[in-house]
């Protein structure tokens, strides 16, 4: 039997939501990770430090104190002094940039990049990372590639700012990592696993519908090659993003895959099948710790090559359900 012990695994891009969904998603994260970068796209968005502190407390109440929420603020009108104040807050980790309207709850995102220059200058000076949901409003398969000029412009204009291309899904975005020293990326489990054929090639599977959308086999292969090859600028960020079942199995399905419950067993299986188990520790922890000089709680997680059953659904107190990835199936790895 194969076994693998991960030291302080981290999820560098996670949606923990609000209300009872937050309790479920946070508890799930706490059983697998030592910490996670928490996205701010709630309604209303997390834009102020009091809102951020209250959110961090709610997460800790559900996930336990051995889980460190690395909090982000939704970037829009913050001034240089707001950034300075945020930097002094122990929960605060980074600013998250959403171009206006590209994904769930991003309506109040950025449309005028000139307006955020003072904030970006302050972030560069204070070493506050900029996390970017890099998509345009264009044709769905090209949205990420259409954003390349913006990544290039920002990376050039702010050479000491750490800029993270969140959940990259396109081979052309991946290539930017070699072009600019200050660009980094996160990659999800679902973009390593799936292509458009899984989403819509047979029967439509709305549970695999996410932003950025899963892409072509050649994109997946390029991202796999980089991750399994041990690219040190790429960090694991699940983008696990639960929505109630009624919003997913709907004529207007929302984007977001609830991968949270299966992340580490599914990663172990995938890396094992590609002969890359020895690269998993760096991908799920070491790269992020090195890039950000992060100090996180010590938490060891052991995985073994034995089957585990994925629940068919998670019940919420409201009577709603959330459906995890691989719902009702058996995975070849489990957490001990
Ligand atoms: O699929 C996604 N769902 N992508 C995002 O960027 C946002 C997320 C959500 O909040 O539902
Ligand atoms: Zn996200």
Tab-separated table of C-alpha atoms and ligand atoms in Angstrom:
chain	number	residue	atom	x	y	z
A	1	UNK	CA	0.000	0.000	0.000
A	2	UNK	CA	1.322	3.397	-0.969
A	3	UNK	CA	1.234	6.165	1.567
A	4	UNK	CA	2.152	9.830	1.527
A	5	UNK	CA	2.401	12.357	4.346
A	6	UNK	CA	1.891	15.995	3.414
A	7	UNK	CA	3.254	18.704	5.648
A	8	UNK	CA	0.889	21.686	6.121
A	9	UNK	CA	-1.053	21.511	2.875
A	10	UNK	CA	-2.405	24.884	1.708
A	11	UNK	CA	-5.222	25.828	-0.629
A	12	UNK	CA	-4.194	29.128	-2.178
A	13	UNK	CA	-7.620	29.969	-3.683
A	14	UNK	CA	-10.811	28.988	-1.899
A	15	UNK	CA	-14.430	30.182	-1.738
A	16	UNK	CA	-15.919	29.677	1.713
A	17	UNK	CA	-19.186	31.607	1.132
A	18	UNK	CA	-21.483	32.970	3.855
A	19	UNK	CA	-24.163	31.591	6.191
A	20	UNK	CA	-24.486	27.859	6.760
A	21	UNK	CA	-22.685	27.112	3.508
A	22	UNK	CA	-19.643	28.795	5.086
A	23	UNK	CA	-19.846	26.453	8.061
A	24	UNK	CA	-19.911	23.390	5.802
A	25	UNK	CA	-17.193	24.615	3.426
A	26	UNK	CA	-14.919	25.794	6.263
A	27	UNK	CA	-15.269	22.539	8.235
A	28	UNK	CA	-14.378	20.591	5.091
A	29	UNK	CA	-11.305	22.776	4.509
A	30	UNK	CA	-10.186	22.420	8.125
A	31	UNK	CA	-10.033	18.636	7.868
A	32	UNK	CA	-7.519	18.776	5.011
A	33	UNK	CA	-5.577	22.022	5.041
A	34	UNK	CA	-3.367	24.013	7.386
A	35	UNK	CA	-4.630	27.188	5.759
A	36	UNK	CA	-6.260	28.679	2.713
A	37	UNK	CA	-6.471	31.940	0.823
A	38	UNK	CA	-10.111	32.983	1.197
A	39	UNK	CA	-11.854	34.769	-1.664
A	40	UNK	CA	-13.810	37.961	-0.925
A	41	UNK	CA	-16.643	37.696	-3.505
A	42	UNK	CA	-19.516	37.528	-1.047
A	43	UNK	CA	-22.650	39.696	-1.279
A	44	UNK	CA	-21.704	42.331	-0.274
A	45	UNK	CA	-18.034	41.805	-1.144
A	46	UNK	CA	-15.423	41.810	1.631
A	47	UNK	CA	-13.893	45.247	1.114
A	48	UNK	CA	-13.207	46.553	4.608
A	49	UNK	CA	-11.132	45.316	7.530
A	50	UNK	CA	-14.072	44.998	9.973
A	51	UNK	CA	-15.944	42.836	7.436
A	52	UNK	CA	-12.782	40.812	6.837
A	53	UNK	CA	-12.132	40.264	10.560
A	54	UNK	CA	-15.715	39.133	11.176
A	55	UNK	CA	-15.481	36.740	8.221
A	56	UNK	CA	-12.162	35.308	9.479
A	57	UNK	CA	-13.733	34.673	12.892
A	58	UNK	CA	-16.705	32.877	11.372
A	59	UNK	CA	-14.348	30.663	9.364
A	60	UNK	CA	-12.184	29.859	12.390
A	61	UNK	CA	-15.274	28.954	14.445
A	62	UNK	CA	-16.140	26.299	11.837
A	63	UNK	CA	-12.693	25.173	10.656
A	64	UNK	CA	-10.889	25.148	14.000
A	65	UNK	CA	-7.846	27.050	15.183
A	66	UNK	CA	-5.413	24.685	13.432
A	67	UNK	CA	-6.601	26.190	10.140
A	68	UNK	CA	-5.298	29.611	9.141
A	69	UNK	CA	-7.597	31.698	6.932
A	70	UNK	CA	-5.425	33.947	4.772
A	71	UNK	CA	-7.885	36.734	4.081
A	72	UNK	CA	-8.241	38.828	0.947
A	73	UNK	CA	-9.997	42.114	0.235
A	74	UNK	CA	-11.974	42.797	-2.928
A	75	UNK	CA	-9.988	45.481	-4.764
A	76	UNK	CA	-11.921	48.492	-5.985
A	77	UNK	CA	-11.736	51.898	-4.310
A	78	UNK	CA	-9.114	51.327	-1.620
A	79	UNK	CA	-6.523	54.071	-1.193
A	80	UNK	CA	-2.817	53.695	-0.465
A	81	UNK	CA	-3.509	54.267	3.228
A	82	UNK	CA	-6.228	51.580	3.218
A	83	UNK	CA	-3.585	49.169	1.916
A	84	UNK	CA	-1.185	50.240	4.658
A	85	UNK	CA	-3.836	49.624	7.285
A	86	UNK	CA	-4.680	46.233	5.806
A	87	UNK	CA	-1.022	45.206	5.786
A	88	UNK	CA	-0.938	45.714	9.563
A	89	UNK	CA	-3.922	43.370	10.107
A	90	UNK	CA	-2.778	39.838	11.029
A	91	UNK	CA	-5.629	38.164	9.104
A	92	UNK	CA	-4.867	40.025	5.889
A	93	UNK	CA	-2.985	38.315	3.085
A	94	UNK	CA	-3.668	39.872	-0.339
A	95	UNK	CA	-5.853	41.989	-2.593
A	96	UNK	CA	-8.086	40.241	-5.130
A	97	UNK	CA	-8.756	41.874	-8.480
A	98	UNK	CA	-11.857	40.928	-10.439
A	99	UNK	CA	-12.415	42.599	-13.793
A	100	UNK	CA	-16.031	43.864	-13.627
A	101	UNK	CA	-18.648	41.233	-14.423
A	102	UNK	CA	-16.473	38.248	-15.374
A	103	UNK	CA	-17.572	35.792	-12.685
A	104	UNK	CA	-19.845	35.243	-9.662
A	105	UNK	CA	-20.398	38.466	-7.665
A	106	UNK	CA	-17.790	40.453	-9.590
A	107	UNK	CA	-20.164	43.198	-10.784
A	108	UNK	CA	-18.306	45.776	-8.675
A	109	UNK	CA	-14.922	44.746	-9.992
A	110	UNK	CA	-12.435	46.847	-11.925
A	111	UNK	CA	-13.221	48.488	-15.244
A	112	UNK	CA	-10.810	51.424	-15.026
A	113	UNK	CA	-7.283	50.218	-14.270
A	114	UNK	CA	-5.946	53.784	-13.926
A	115	UNK	CA	-8.073	54.227	-10.811
A	116	UNK	CA	-6.235	51.465	-8.929
A	117	UNK	CA	-2.686	52.662	-9.628
A	118	UNK	CA	-2.232	54.275	-6.157
A	119	UNK	CA	-3.363	51.028	-4.489
A	120	UNK	CA	-1.022	48.972	-6.693
A	121	UNK	CA	1.904	51.274	-5.893
A	122	UNK	CA	1.249	50.867	-2.180
A	123	UNK	CA	0.960	47.098	-2.572
A	124	UNK	CA	4.266	46.953	-4.396
A	125	UNK	CA	5.961	49.041	-1.706
A	126	UNK	CA	4.506	46.935	1.131
A	127	UNK	CA	4.852	43.522	-0.533
A	128	UNK	CA	1.100	42.866	-0.666
A	129	UNK	CA	0.335	40.271	-3.364
A	130	UNK	CA	-2.138	41.010	-6.160
A	131	UNK	CA	-4.334	38.026	-7.009
A	132	UNK	CA	-6.090	38.354	-10.352
A	133	UNK	CA	-9.098	36.625	-11.839
A	134	UNK	CA	-7.707	37.107	-15.338
A	135	UNK	CA	-10.552	36.999	-17.821
A	136	UNK	CA	-12.103	39.461	-20.248
A	137	UNK	CA	-15.790	39.675	-21.113
A	138	UNK	CA	-15.133	38.228	-24.569
A	139	UNK	CA	-15.740	34.882	-26.273
A	140	UNK	CA	-15.756	32.268	-23.525
A	141	UNK	CA	-12.856	30.121	-24.759
A	142	UNK	CA	-10.676	33.195	-25.381
A	143	UNK	CA	-11.408	35.184	-22.257
A	144	UNK	CA	-8.212	34.202	-20.503
A	145	UNK	CA	-6.005	34.696	-23.570
A	146	UNK	CA	-7.621	38.095	-24.136
A	147	UNK	CA	-6.399	39.099	-20.697
A	148	UNK	CA	-2.715	38.441	-21.521
A	149	UNK	CA	-1.948	42.076	-22.459
A	150	UNK	CA	-3.222	43.223	-19.055
A	151	UNK	CA	-1.007	40.722	-17.216
A	152	UNK	CA	1.954	41.879	-19.322
A	153	UNK	CA	1.258	45.551	-18.715
A	154	UNK	CA	0.877	45.095	-14.969
A	155	UNK	CA	3.944	42.872	-14.663
A	156	UNK	CA	6.037	45.487	-16.499
A	157	UNK	CA	4.627	48.526	-14.710
A	158	UNK	CA	5.012	46.963	-11.224
A	159	UNK	CA	8.123	44.769	-11.421
A	160	UNK	CA	8.359	44.237	-7.642
A	161	UNK	CA	4.652	43.476	-7.148
A	162	UNK	CA	3.858	39.762	-6.771
A	163	UNK	CA	1.130	39.161	-9.328
A	164	UNK	CA	-0.699	35.846	-9.211
A	165	UNK	CA	-2.644	34.589	-12.205
A	166	UNK	CA	-5.429	32.734	-10.419
A	167	UNK	CA	-6.606	29.328	-11.632
A	168	UNK	CA	-4.911	29.400	-15.019
A	169	UNK	CA	-6.597	27.178	-17.601
A	170	UNK	CA	-5.024	28.155	-20.924
A	171	UNK	CA	-1.610	27.114	-22.284
A	172	UNK	CA	-0.974	30.697	-23.453
A	173	UNK	CA	-1.341	32.121	-19.948
A	174	UNK	CA	0.940	29.445	-18.576
A	175	UNK	CA	3.690	30.606	-20.958
A	176	UNK	CA	3.711	34.043	-19.271
A	177	UNK	CA	5.314	32.531	-16.166
A	178	UNK	CA	8.603	32.281	-18.045
A	179	UNK	CA	8.342	35.822	-19.367
A	180	UNK	CA	8.055	37.712	-16.074
A	181	UNK	CA	9.811	37.005	-12.820
A	182	UNK	CA	7.045	38.631	-10.768
A	183	UNK	CA	4.212	36.531	-12.223
A	184	UNK	CA	3.008	33.403	-10.405
A	185	UNK	CA	-0.004	31.138	-10.881
A	186	UNK	CA	-2.479	28.947	-9.082
A	187	UNK	CA	-3.924	25.801	-10.659
A	188	UNK	CA	-7.090	23.941	-9.626
A	189	UNK	CA	-7.811	20.236	-9.373
A	190	UNK	CA	-10.613	20.490	-11.938
A	191	UNK	CA	-8.445	22.169	-14.588
A	192	UNK	CA	-5.898	19.355	-14.139
A	193	UNK	CA	-8.636	16.745	-14.508
A	194	UNK	CA	-11.169	17.932	-17.067
A	195	UNK	CA	-11.683	19.374	-20.528
A	196	UNK	CA	-14.753	20.737	-22.315
A	197	UNK	CA	-15.681	17.176	-23.254
A	198	UNK	CA	-16.217	16.314	-19.593
A	199	UNK	CA	-18.390	19.397	-19.116
A	200	UNK	CA	-20.473	19.278	-22.265
A	201	UNK	CA	-19.253	16.539	-24.610
A	202	UNK	CA	-21.928	14.066	-23.556
A	203	UNK	CA	-24.706	14.967	-21.164
A	204	UNK	CA	-24.196	18.434	-19.722
A	205	UNK	CA	-22.607	18.282	-16.265
A	206	UNK	CA	-23.331	21.618	-14.576
A	207	UNK	CA	-21.241	20.585	-11.561
A	208	UNK	CA	-18.153	20.963	-13.770
A	209	UNK	CA	-19.190	24.428	-14.956
A	210	UNK	CA	-16.754	27.001	-13.582
A	211	UNK	CA	-14.898	30.214	-14.438
A	212	UNK	CA	-12.531	30.094	-16.158
A	213	UNK	CA	-14.237	27.319	-18.114
A	214	UNK	CA	-12.331	24.020	-18.509
A	215	UNK	CA	-10.595	24.075	-21.881
A	216	UNK	CA	-9.039	21.929	-24.592
A	217	UNK	CA	-6.939	18.787	-24.143
A	218	UNK	CA	-3.830	20.710	-25.246
A	219	UNK	CA	-4.371	23.281	-22.477
A	220	UNK	CA	-4.826	20.577	-19.875
A	221	UNK	CA	-1.714	18.767	-21.113
A	222	UNK	CA	0.398	21.934	-20.916
A	223	UNK	CA	-0.777	22.656	-17.377
A	224	UNK	CA	-0.270	19.042	-16.330
A	225	UNK	CA	3.253	19.043	-17.753
A	226	UNK	CA	4.114	22.200	-15.790
A	227	UNK	CA	2.580	20.969	-12.506
A	228	UNK	CA	3.819	17.365	-12.693
A	229	UNK	CA	7.192	18.690	-13.836
A	230	UNK	CA	7.453	20.659	-10.587
A	231	UNK	CA	7.217	24.277	-11.830
A	232	UNK	CA	8.137	26.228	-8.689
A	233	UNK	CA	5.979	29.271	-9.604
A	234	UNK	CA	2.747	27.284	-9.598
A	235	UNK	CA	0.736	26.799	-6.404
A	236	UNK	CA	-2.335	24.712	-5.739
A	237	UNK	CA	-5.492	26.808	-5.446
A	238	UNK	CA	-8.647	24.696	-5.602
A	239	UNK	CA	-11.181	27.422	-6.467
A	240	UNK	CA	-13.636	25.104	-4.724
A	241	UNK	CA	-16.814	27.171	-5.021
A	242	UNK	CA	-19.989	25.562	-3.674
A	243	UNK	CA	-23.414	26.711	-4.819
A	244	UNK	CA	-26.701	25.222	-3.595
A	245	UNK	CA	-27.848	22.365	-5.818
A	246	UNK	CA	-30.840	24.386	-7.042
A	247	UNK	CA	-28.460	27.022	-8.458
A	248	UNK	CA	-26.289	24.406	-10.193
A	249	UNK	CA	-28.977	22.080	-11.585
A	250	UNK	CA	-30.741	25.011	-13.149
A	251	UNK	CA	-31.508	26.502	-16.552
A	252	UNK	CA	-29.152	29.317	-15.502
A	253	UNK	CA	-26.470	27.284	-13.728
A	254	UNK	CA	-23.897	29.266	-11.751
A	255	UNK	CA	-20.148	28.720	-12.232
A	256	UNK	CA	-18.251	26.922	-9.490
A	257	UNK	CA	-17.184	23.339	-8.684
A	258	UNK	CA	-17.460	22.139	-5.078
A	259	UNK	CA	-14.232	20.171	-5.057
A	260	UNK	CA	-13.442	20.860	-1.387
A	261	UNK	CA	-14.418	17.462	0.075
A	262	UNK	CA	-12.235	15.445	-2.320
A	263	UNK	CA	-9.210	17.660	-2.860
A	264	UNK	CA	-6.325	15.793	-1.260
A	265	UNK	CA	-7.428	12.215	-2.096
A	266	UNK	CA	-8.169	13.250	-5.702
A	267	UNK	CA	-4.823	15.064	-6.011
A	268	UNK	CA	-2.965	12.052	-4.599
A	269	UNK	CA	-4.702	9.784	-7.109
A	270	UNK	CA	-4.019	12.108	-10.045
A	271	UNK	CA	-0.356	12.688	-9.142
A	272	UNK	CA	0.084	8.959	-8.521
A	273	UNK	CA	-1.363	8.054	-11.929
A	274	UNK	CA	1.114	10.462	-13.531
A	275	UNK	CA	4.122	9.238	-11.586
A	276	UNK	CA	4.364	12.616	-9.848
A	277	UNK	CA	3.564	11.861	-6.198
A	278	UNK	CA	6.975	13.273	-5.270
A	279	UNK	CA	5.860	16.664	-6.661
A	280	UNK	CA	2.681	16.970	-4.584
A	281	UNK	CA	4.244	18.436	-1.414
A	282	UNK	CA	5.759	21.353	-3.351
A	283	UNK	CA	2.541	21.961	-5.276
A	284	UNK	CA	0.237	21.951	-2.224
A	285	UNK	CA	2.496	23.749	0.208
A	286	UNK	CA	6.209	24.407	-0.305
A	287	UNK	CA	5.901	26.622	-3.377
A	288	UNK	CA	3.431	28.933	-1.643
A	289	UNK	CA	5.447	29.014	1.574
A	290	UNK	CA	8.581	29.952	-0.315
A	291	UNK	CA	6.967	32.498	-2.640
A	292	UNK	CA	5.213	34.336	0.207
A	293	UNK	CA	7.575	33.567	3.126
A	294	UNK	CA	4.493	32.150	4.824
A	295	UNK	CA	4.395	30.932	8.345
A	296	UNK	CA	1.491	28.480	8.735
A	297	UNK	CA	0.342	26.032	11.416
A	298	UNK	CA	2.112	22.670	11.303
A	299	UNK	CA	-0.396	20.035	10.249
A	300	UNK	CA	0.536	16.630	8.843
A	301	UNK	CA	-1.935	14.807	6.648
A	302	UNK	CA	-1.340	11.178	5.695
A	303	UNK	CA	-2.954	9.698	2.608
A	304	UNK	CA	-3.029	6.027	1.717
A	305	UNK	CA	-3.826	4.190	-1.474
A	306	UNK	CA	-7.086	2.679	-0.148
A	307	UNK	CA	-10.629	3.442	-1.288
A	308	UNK	CA	-12.815	6.185	0.177
A	309	UNK	CA	-16.459	6.963	-0.558
A	310	UNK	CA	-17.537	10.461	-1.531
A	311	UNK	CA	-20.903	11.557	-0.075
A	312	UNK	CA	-23.697	11.974	-2.633
A	313	UNK	CA	-24.528	15.378	-1.154
A	314	UNK	CA	-23.978	17.653	1.821
A	315	UNK	CA	-27.176	18.776	3.573
A	316	UNK	CA	-27.468	22.368	4.719
A	317	UNK	CA	-29.677	23.458	7.649
A	318	UNK	CA	-31.859	25.336	5.144
A	319	UNK	CA	-32.837	22.003	3.582
A	320	UNK	CA	-30.707	22.809	0.554
A	321	UNK	CA	-27.934	20.474	-0.611
A	322	UNK	CA	-24.507	21.029	-2.124
A	323	UNK	CA	-23.094	18.425	-4.471
A	324	UNK	CA	-19.367	17.673	-4.290
A	325	UNK	CA	-17.142	16.625	-7.165
A	326	UNK	CA	-17.253	12.831	-7.657
A	327	UNK	CA	-20.486	12.698	-5.617
A	328	UNK	CA	-21.497	9.167	-4.672
A	329	UNK	CA	-18.407	7.546	-6.157
A	330	UNK	CA	-15.345	5.825	-4.740
A	331	UNK	CA	-11.851	7.319	-4.860
A	332	UNK	CA	-8.709	5.142	-4.756
A	333	UNK	CA	-7.046	7.242	-2.010
A	334	UNK	CA	-8.173	8.279	1.450
A	335	UNK	CA	-6.989	10.467	4.304
A	336	UNK	CA	-5.916	8.424	7.326
B	1	LIG	O1	-16.193	28.982	-11.042
B	1	LIG	C1	-16.027	29.944	-10.323
B	1	LIG	N1	-16.815	30.160	-9.264
B	1	LIG	N2	-15.061	30.810	-10.604
B	1	LIG	C2	-14.917	31.958	-9.930
B	1	LIG	O2	-14.054	32.704	-10.249
B	1	LIG	C3	-15.880	32.343	-8.883
B	1	LIG	C4	-16.481	31.153	-8.302
B	1	LIG	C5	-17.667	31.504	-7.458
B	1	LIG	O3	-17.543	32.385	-6.607
B	1	LIG	O4	-18.723	30.883	-7.630
B	2	LIG	ZN1	-12.326	31.677	-7.479
